[in-house]
Tab-separated table of C-alpha atoms in Angstrom:
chain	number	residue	atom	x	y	z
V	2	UNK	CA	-24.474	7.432	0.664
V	3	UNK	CA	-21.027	7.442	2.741
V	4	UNK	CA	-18.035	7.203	1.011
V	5	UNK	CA	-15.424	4.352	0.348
V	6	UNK	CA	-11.884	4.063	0.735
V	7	UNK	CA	-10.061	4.693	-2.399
V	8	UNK	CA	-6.340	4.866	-3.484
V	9	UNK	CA	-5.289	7.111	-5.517
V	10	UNK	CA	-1.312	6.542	-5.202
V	11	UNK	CA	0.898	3.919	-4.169
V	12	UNK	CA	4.462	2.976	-3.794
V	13	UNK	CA	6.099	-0.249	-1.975
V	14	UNK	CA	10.117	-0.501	-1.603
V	15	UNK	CA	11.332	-4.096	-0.144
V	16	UNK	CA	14.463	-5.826	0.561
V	17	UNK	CA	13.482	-7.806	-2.386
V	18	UNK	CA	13.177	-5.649	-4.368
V	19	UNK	CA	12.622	-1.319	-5.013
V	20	UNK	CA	10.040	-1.937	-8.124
V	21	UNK	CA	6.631	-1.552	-6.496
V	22	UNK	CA	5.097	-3.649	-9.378
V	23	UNK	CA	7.267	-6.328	-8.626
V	24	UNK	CA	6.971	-6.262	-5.011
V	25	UNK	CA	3.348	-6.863	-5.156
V	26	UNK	CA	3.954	-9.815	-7.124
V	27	UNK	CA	6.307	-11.598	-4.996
V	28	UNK	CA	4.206	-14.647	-4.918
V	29	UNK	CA	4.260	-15.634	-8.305
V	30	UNK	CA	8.007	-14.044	-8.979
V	31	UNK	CA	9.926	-14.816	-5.673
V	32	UNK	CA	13.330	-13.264	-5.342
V	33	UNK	CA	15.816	-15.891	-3.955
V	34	UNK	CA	16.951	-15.319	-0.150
V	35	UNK	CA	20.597	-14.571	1.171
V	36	UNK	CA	21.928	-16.765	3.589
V	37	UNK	CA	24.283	-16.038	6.133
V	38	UNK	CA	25.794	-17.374	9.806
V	39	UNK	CA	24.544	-15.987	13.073
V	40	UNK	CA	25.448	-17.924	16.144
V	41	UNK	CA	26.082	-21.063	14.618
V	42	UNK	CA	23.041	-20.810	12.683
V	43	UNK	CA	22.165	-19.726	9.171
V	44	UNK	CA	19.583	-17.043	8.660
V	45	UNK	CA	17.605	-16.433	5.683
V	46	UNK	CA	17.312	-12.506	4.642
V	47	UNK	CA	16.947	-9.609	2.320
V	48	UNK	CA	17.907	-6.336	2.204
V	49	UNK	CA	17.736	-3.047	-0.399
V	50	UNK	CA	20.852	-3.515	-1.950
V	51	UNK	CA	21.048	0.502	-2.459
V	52	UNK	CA	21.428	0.798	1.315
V	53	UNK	CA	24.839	-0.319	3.301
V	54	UNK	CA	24.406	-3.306	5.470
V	55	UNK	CA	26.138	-1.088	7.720
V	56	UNK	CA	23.418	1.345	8.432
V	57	UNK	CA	21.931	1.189	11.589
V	58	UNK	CA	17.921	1.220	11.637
V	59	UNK	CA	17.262	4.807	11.710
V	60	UNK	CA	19.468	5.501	8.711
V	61	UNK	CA	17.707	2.271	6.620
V	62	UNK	CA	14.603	3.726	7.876
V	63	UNK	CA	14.976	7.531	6.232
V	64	UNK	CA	16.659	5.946	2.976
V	65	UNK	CA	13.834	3.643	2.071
V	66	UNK	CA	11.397	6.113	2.424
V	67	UNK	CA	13.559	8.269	0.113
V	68	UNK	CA	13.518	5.175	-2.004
V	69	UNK	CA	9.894	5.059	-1.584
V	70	UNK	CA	9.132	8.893	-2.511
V	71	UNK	CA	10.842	8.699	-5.813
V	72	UNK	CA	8.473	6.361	-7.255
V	73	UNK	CA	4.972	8.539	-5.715
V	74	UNK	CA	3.296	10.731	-8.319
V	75	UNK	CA	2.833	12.985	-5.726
V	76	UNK	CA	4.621	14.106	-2.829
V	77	UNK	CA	2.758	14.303	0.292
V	78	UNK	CA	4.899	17.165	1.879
V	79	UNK	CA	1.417	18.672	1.591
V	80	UNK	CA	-1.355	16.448	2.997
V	81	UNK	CA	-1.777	14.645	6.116
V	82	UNK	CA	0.774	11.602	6.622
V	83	UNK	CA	0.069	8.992	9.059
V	84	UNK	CA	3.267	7.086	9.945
V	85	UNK	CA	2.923	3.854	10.693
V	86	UNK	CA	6.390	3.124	12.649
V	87	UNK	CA	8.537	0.056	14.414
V	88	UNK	CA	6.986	-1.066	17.443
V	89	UNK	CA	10.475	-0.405	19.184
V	90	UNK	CA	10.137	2.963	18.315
V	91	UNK	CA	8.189	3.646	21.506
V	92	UNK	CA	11.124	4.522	22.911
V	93	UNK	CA	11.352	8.219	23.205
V	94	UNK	CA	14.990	8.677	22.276
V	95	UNK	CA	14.875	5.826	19.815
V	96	UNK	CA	11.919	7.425	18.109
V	97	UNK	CA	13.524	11.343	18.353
V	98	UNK	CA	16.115	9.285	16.160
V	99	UNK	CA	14.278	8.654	13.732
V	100	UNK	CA	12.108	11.762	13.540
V	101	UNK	CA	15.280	13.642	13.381
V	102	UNK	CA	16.568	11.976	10.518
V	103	UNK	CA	13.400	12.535	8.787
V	104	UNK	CA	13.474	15.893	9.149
V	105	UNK	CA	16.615	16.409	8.132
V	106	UNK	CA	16.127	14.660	4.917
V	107	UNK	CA	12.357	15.639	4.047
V	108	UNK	CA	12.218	19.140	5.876
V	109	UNK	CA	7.749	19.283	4.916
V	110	UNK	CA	7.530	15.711	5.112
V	111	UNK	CA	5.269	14.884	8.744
V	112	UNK	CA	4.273	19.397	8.197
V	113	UNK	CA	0.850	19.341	7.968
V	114	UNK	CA	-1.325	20.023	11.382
V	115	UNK	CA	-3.068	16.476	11.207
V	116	UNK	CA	-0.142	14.452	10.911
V	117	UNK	CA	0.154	11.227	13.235
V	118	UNK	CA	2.915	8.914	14.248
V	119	UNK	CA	1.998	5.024	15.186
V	120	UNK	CA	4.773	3.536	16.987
V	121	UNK	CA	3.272	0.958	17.112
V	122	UNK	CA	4.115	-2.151	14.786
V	123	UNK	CA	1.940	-4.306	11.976
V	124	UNK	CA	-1.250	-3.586	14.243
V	125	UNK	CA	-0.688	0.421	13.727
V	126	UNK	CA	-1.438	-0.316	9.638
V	127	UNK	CA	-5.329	-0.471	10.765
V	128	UNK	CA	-5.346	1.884	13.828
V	129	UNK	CA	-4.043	4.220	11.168
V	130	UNK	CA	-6.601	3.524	8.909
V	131	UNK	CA	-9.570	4.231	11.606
V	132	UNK	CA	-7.657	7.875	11.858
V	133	UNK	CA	-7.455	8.246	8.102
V	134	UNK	CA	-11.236	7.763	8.151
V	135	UNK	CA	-12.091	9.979	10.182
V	136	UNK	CA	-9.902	12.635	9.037
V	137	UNK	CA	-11.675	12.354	5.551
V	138	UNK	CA	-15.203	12.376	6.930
V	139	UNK	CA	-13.811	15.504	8.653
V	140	UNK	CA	-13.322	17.432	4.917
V	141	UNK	CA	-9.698	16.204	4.125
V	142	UNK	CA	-9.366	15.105	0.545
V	143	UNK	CA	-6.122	12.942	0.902
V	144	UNK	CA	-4.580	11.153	3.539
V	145	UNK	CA	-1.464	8.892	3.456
V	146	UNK	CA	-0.588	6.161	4.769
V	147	UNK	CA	3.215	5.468	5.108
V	148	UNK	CA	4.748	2.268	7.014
V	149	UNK	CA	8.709	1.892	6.646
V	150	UNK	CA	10.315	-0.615	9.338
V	151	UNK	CA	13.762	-2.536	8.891
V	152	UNK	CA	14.057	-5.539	10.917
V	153	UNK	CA	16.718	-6.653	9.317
V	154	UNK	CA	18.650	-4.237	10.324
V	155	UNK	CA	19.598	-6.279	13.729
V	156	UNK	CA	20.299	-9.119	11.909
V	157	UNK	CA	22.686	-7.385	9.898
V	158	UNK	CA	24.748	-5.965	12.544
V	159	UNK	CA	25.245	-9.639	14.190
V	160	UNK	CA	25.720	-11.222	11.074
V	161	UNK	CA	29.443	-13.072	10.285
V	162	UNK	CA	31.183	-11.478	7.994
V	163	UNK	CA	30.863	-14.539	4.964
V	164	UNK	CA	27.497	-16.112	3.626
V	165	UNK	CA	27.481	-19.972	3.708
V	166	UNK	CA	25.881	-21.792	1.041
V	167	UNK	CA	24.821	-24.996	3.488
V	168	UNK	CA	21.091	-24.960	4.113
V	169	UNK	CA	20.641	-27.882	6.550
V	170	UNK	CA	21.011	-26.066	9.960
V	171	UNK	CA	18.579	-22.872	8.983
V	172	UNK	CA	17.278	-22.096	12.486
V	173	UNK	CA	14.113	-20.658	10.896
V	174	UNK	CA	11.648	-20.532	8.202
V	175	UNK	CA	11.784	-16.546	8.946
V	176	UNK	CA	12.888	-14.064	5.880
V	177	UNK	CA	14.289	-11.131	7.714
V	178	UNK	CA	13.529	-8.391	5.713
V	179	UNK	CA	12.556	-4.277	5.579
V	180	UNK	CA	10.655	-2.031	3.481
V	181	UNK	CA	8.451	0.918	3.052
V	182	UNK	CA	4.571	1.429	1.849
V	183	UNK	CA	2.539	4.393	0.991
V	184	UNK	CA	-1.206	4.646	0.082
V	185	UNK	CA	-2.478	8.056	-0.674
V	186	UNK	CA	-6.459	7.127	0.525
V	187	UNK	CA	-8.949	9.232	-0.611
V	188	UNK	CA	-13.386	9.168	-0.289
V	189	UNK	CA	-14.957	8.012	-3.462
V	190	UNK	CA	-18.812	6.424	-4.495
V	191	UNK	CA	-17.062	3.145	-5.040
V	192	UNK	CA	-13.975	0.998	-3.633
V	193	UNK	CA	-12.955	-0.855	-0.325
V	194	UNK	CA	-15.912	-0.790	2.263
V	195	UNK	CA	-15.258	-0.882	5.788
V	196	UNK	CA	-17.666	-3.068	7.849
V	197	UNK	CA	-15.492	-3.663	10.945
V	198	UNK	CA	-12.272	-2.635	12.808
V	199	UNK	CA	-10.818	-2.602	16.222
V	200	UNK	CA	-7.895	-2.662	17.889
V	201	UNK	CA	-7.160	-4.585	21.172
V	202	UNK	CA	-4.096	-3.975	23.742
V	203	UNK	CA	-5.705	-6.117	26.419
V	204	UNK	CA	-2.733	-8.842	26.394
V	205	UNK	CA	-1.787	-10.930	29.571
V	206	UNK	CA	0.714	-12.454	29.421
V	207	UNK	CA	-0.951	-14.903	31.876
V	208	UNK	CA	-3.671	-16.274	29.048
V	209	UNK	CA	-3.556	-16.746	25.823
V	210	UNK	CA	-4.216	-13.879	23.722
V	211	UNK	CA	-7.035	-12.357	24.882
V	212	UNK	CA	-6.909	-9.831	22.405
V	213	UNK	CA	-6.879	-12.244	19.602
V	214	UNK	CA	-9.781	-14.335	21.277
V	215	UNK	CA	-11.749	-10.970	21.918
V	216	UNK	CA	-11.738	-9.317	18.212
V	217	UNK	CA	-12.584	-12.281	16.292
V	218	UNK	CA	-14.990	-12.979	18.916
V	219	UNK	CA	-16.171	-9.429	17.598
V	220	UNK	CA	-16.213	-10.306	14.221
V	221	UNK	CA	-18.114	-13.482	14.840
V	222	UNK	CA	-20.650	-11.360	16.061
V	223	UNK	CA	-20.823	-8.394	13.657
V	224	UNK	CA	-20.150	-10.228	10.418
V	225	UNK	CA	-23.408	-12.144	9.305
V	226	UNK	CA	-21.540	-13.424	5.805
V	227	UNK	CA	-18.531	-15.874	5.149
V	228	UNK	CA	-15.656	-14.375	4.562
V	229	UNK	CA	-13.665	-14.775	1.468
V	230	UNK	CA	-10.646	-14.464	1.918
V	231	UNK	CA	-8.095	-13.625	5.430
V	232	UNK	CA	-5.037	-11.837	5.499
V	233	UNK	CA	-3.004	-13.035	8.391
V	234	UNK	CA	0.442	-11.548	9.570
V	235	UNK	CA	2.431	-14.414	9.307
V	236	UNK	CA	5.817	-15.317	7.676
V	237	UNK	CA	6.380	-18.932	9.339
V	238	UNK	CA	7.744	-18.027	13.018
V	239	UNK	CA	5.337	-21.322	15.003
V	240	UNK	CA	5.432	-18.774	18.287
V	241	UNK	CA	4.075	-16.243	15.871
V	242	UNK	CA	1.510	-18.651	14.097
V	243	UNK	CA	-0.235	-19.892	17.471
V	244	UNK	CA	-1.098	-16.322	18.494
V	245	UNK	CA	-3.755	-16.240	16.023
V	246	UNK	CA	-3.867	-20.110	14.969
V	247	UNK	CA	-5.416	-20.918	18.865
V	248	UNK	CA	-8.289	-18.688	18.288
V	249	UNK	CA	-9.051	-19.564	14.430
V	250	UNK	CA	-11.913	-21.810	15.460
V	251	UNK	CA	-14.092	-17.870	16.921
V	252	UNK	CA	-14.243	-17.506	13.708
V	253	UNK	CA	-15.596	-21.257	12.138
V	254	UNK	CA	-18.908	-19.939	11.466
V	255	UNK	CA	-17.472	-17.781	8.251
V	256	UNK	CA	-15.169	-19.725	7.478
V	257	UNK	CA	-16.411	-22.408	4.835
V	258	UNK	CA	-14.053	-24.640	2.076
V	259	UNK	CA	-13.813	-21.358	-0.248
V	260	UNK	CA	-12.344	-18.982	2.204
V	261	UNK	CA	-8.283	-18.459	1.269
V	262	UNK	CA	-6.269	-17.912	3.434
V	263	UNK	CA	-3.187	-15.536	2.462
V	264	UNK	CA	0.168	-15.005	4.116
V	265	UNK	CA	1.785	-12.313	2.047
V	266	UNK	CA	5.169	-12.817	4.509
V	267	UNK	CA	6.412	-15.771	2.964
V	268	UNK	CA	6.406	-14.209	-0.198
V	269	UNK	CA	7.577	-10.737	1.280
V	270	UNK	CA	9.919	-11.996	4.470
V	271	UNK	CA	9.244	-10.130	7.347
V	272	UNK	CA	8.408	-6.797	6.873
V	273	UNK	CA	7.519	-5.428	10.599
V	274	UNK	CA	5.230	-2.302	11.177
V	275	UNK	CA	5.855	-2.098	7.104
V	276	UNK	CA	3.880	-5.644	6.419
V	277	UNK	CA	0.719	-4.205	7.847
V	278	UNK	CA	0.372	-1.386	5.225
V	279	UNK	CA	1.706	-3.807	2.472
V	280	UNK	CA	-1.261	-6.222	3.566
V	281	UNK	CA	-3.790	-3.507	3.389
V	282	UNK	CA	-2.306	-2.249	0.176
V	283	UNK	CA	-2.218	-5.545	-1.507
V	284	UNK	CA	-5.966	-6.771	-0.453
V	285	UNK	CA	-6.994	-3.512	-1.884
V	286	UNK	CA	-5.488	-4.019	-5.197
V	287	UNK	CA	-6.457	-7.910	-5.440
V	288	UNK	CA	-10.036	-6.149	-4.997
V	289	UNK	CA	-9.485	-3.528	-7.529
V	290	UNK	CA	-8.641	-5.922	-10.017
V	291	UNK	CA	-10.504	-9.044	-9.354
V	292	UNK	CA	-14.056	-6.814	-9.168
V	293	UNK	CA	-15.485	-10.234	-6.906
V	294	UNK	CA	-17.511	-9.738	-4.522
V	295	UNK	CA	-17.276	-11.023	-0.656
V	296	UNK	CA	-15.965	-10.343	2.814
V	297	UNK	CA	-11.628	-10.023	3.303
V	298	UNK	CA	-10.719	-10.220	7.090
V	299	UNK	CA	-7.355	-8.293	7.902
V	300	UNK	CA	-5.688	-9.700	10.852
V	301	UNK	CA	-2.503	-7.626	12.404
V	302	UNK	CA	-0.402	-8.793	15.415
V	303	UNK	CA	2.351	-6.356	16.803
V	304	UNK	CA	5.050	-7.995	18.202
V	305	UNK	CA	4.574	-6.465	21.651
V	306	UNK	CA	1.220	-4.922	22.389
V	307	UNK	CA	-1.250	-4.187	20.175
V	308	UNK	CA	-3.619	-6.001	18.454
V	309	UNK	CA	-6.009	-5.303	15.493
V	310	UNK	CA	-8.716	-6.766	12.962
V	311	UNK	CA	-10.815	-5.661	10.081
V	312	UNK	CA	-13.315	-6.868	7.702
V	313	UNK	CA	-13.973	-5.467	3.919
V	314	UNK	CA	-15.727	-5.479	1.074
V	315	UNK	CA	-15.483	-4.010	-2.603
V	316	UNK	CA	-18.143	-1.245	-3.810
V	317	UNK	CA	-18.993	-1.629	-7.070
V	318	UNK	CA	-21.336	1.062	-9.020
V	319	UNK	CA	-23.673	-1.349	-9.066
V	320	UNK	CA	-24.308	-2.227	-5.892
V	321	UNK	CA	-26.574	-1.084	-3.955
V	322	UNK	CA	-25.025	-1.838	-0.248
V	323	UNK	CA	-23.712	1.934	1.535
V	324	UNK	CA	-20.059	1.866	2.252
């Protein structure tokens, strides 16, 4: 029988808050929003209070995965480390930024031969995870995945220097936020079962996500079950919501009146390339602890490029379905 995915560590440090517990219970114990003036407008954010609002976005991005470390029961100096990275970052000098700072602060960190960097947003969460699998089913007993992004960081920088307490001009429903996730993902007889994922970068700008419109088209086809639940990358932004919300009706034929539909970002604010790992992390938990049965589609949309889509289930020793 092929293995499934299972976690074996975890850690998750958010604007909201640096207590991983907490911060994957955001939706029943929200954290209340700052509010500040940008433009004329007021902004809704949060930021790690340990960290200056000063620091520019490399600097946030190295001291909330030092945030992030001290709360791992492990260290993974040692084992391969995919980084899941800003979108931005794609910049070469930009990302030589960041990879310097890391350095500098965790010398082994990124050491081992089979480390990756993805540069490339919320979508890189699952195009790391198809890497991670196939570095297991090569012999590797651990592999992490890290995402750390900060996109509050520009928001910070332009902010005026008082916060307002008036509410009525907000110019969006967005939570500007940051954070960092690891998952330490290892092969075991039971846990989260992979039956699709893909990544797209085939966007036009002349249609309207073709990406989008191809992988659920994908799933449609592959995925003979309703699904229980979806996982969408979305914290309230309408340009945002229509990327995904025009091609909903590819999937109709598993969707039924039980399927939930979650959006982790309102509870989380916007957590960039980091809310893709968080989303991954926290549908693998709700599994772990729920034990139910039935189909979870992750849906990832990069602010840019990329593109990506997968669709789980839970393992149980009981069952009798390969992974």
């Amino acid at each position: 029988m092929a293995s499934c995915l299972s976690v074996t560590d975890y850690a998750v440090v958010l604007g909201k808050t640096a207590a991983t517990e907490w911060a994957l219970q955001l939706d029943v114990a929200p954290v209340p929003v700052s509010l500040a003036e940008r433009d004329g407008h007021v902004v809704q954010f949060n930021y790690l209070a340990d960290i200056a609002p000063e620091t520019n976005e490399a600097g946030r991005i190295v001291q909330l995965i030092e945030k992030l470390r001290q709360q791992l029961s492990k260290i993974p100096d040692t084992d391969p480390v995919l980084l899941v990275l800003p979108e931005q970052l794609i910049n070469e000098s930009q990302l030589q930024t960041v990879l310097n700072g890391l350095h500098q602060a965790f010398p082994q960190l990124l050491s081992h031969h089979a480390c990756q960097l993805f540069p490339y947003g919320r979508s890189a969460a699952l195009m790391a995870l198809a890497a991670a699998r196939q570095l297991l089913a090569a012999g590797e007993q651990r592999v992490w995945i890290i995402g750390v992004d900060s996109p509050v960081s520009s928001v910070l920088q332009q902010l005026s220097s008082g916060s307002v307490s008036a509410v009525s001009n907000i110019s969006s429903s967005v939570v500007w936020s940051e954070g960092a996730v690891a998952m330490c993902l290892s092969q075991s007889a039971v846990g989260l079962n992979c039956h699709f994922l893909a990544s797209d970068a085939t966007v036009n700008k002349q249609q309207d996500e073709p990406a989008i419109a191809q992988l659920f088209s994908a799933v449609a086809t592959n995925i003979g079950s309703p699904l229980r639940c979806l996982y969408l990358a979305d914290c309230g932004d309408d340009e945002f919501t229509a990327r995904w919300q025009g091609h909903y009706s590819r999937l109709a034929a598993l969707v039924n009146r039980e399927t939930e539909l979650n959006f982790t970002g309102f509870a989380t604010g916007e957590l960039g390339a980091a809310g893709g790992v968080y989303r991954l992390l926290h549908l693998y938990l709700g599994y772990l602890q729920d034990n139910e049965p039935g189909l979870t589609l992750q849906c990832e949309i990069s602010d840019r490029l990329y593109r990506a889509v997968a669709v789980f289930s839970w393992q149980t020793a009981s069952s009798t379905t390969d992974c």
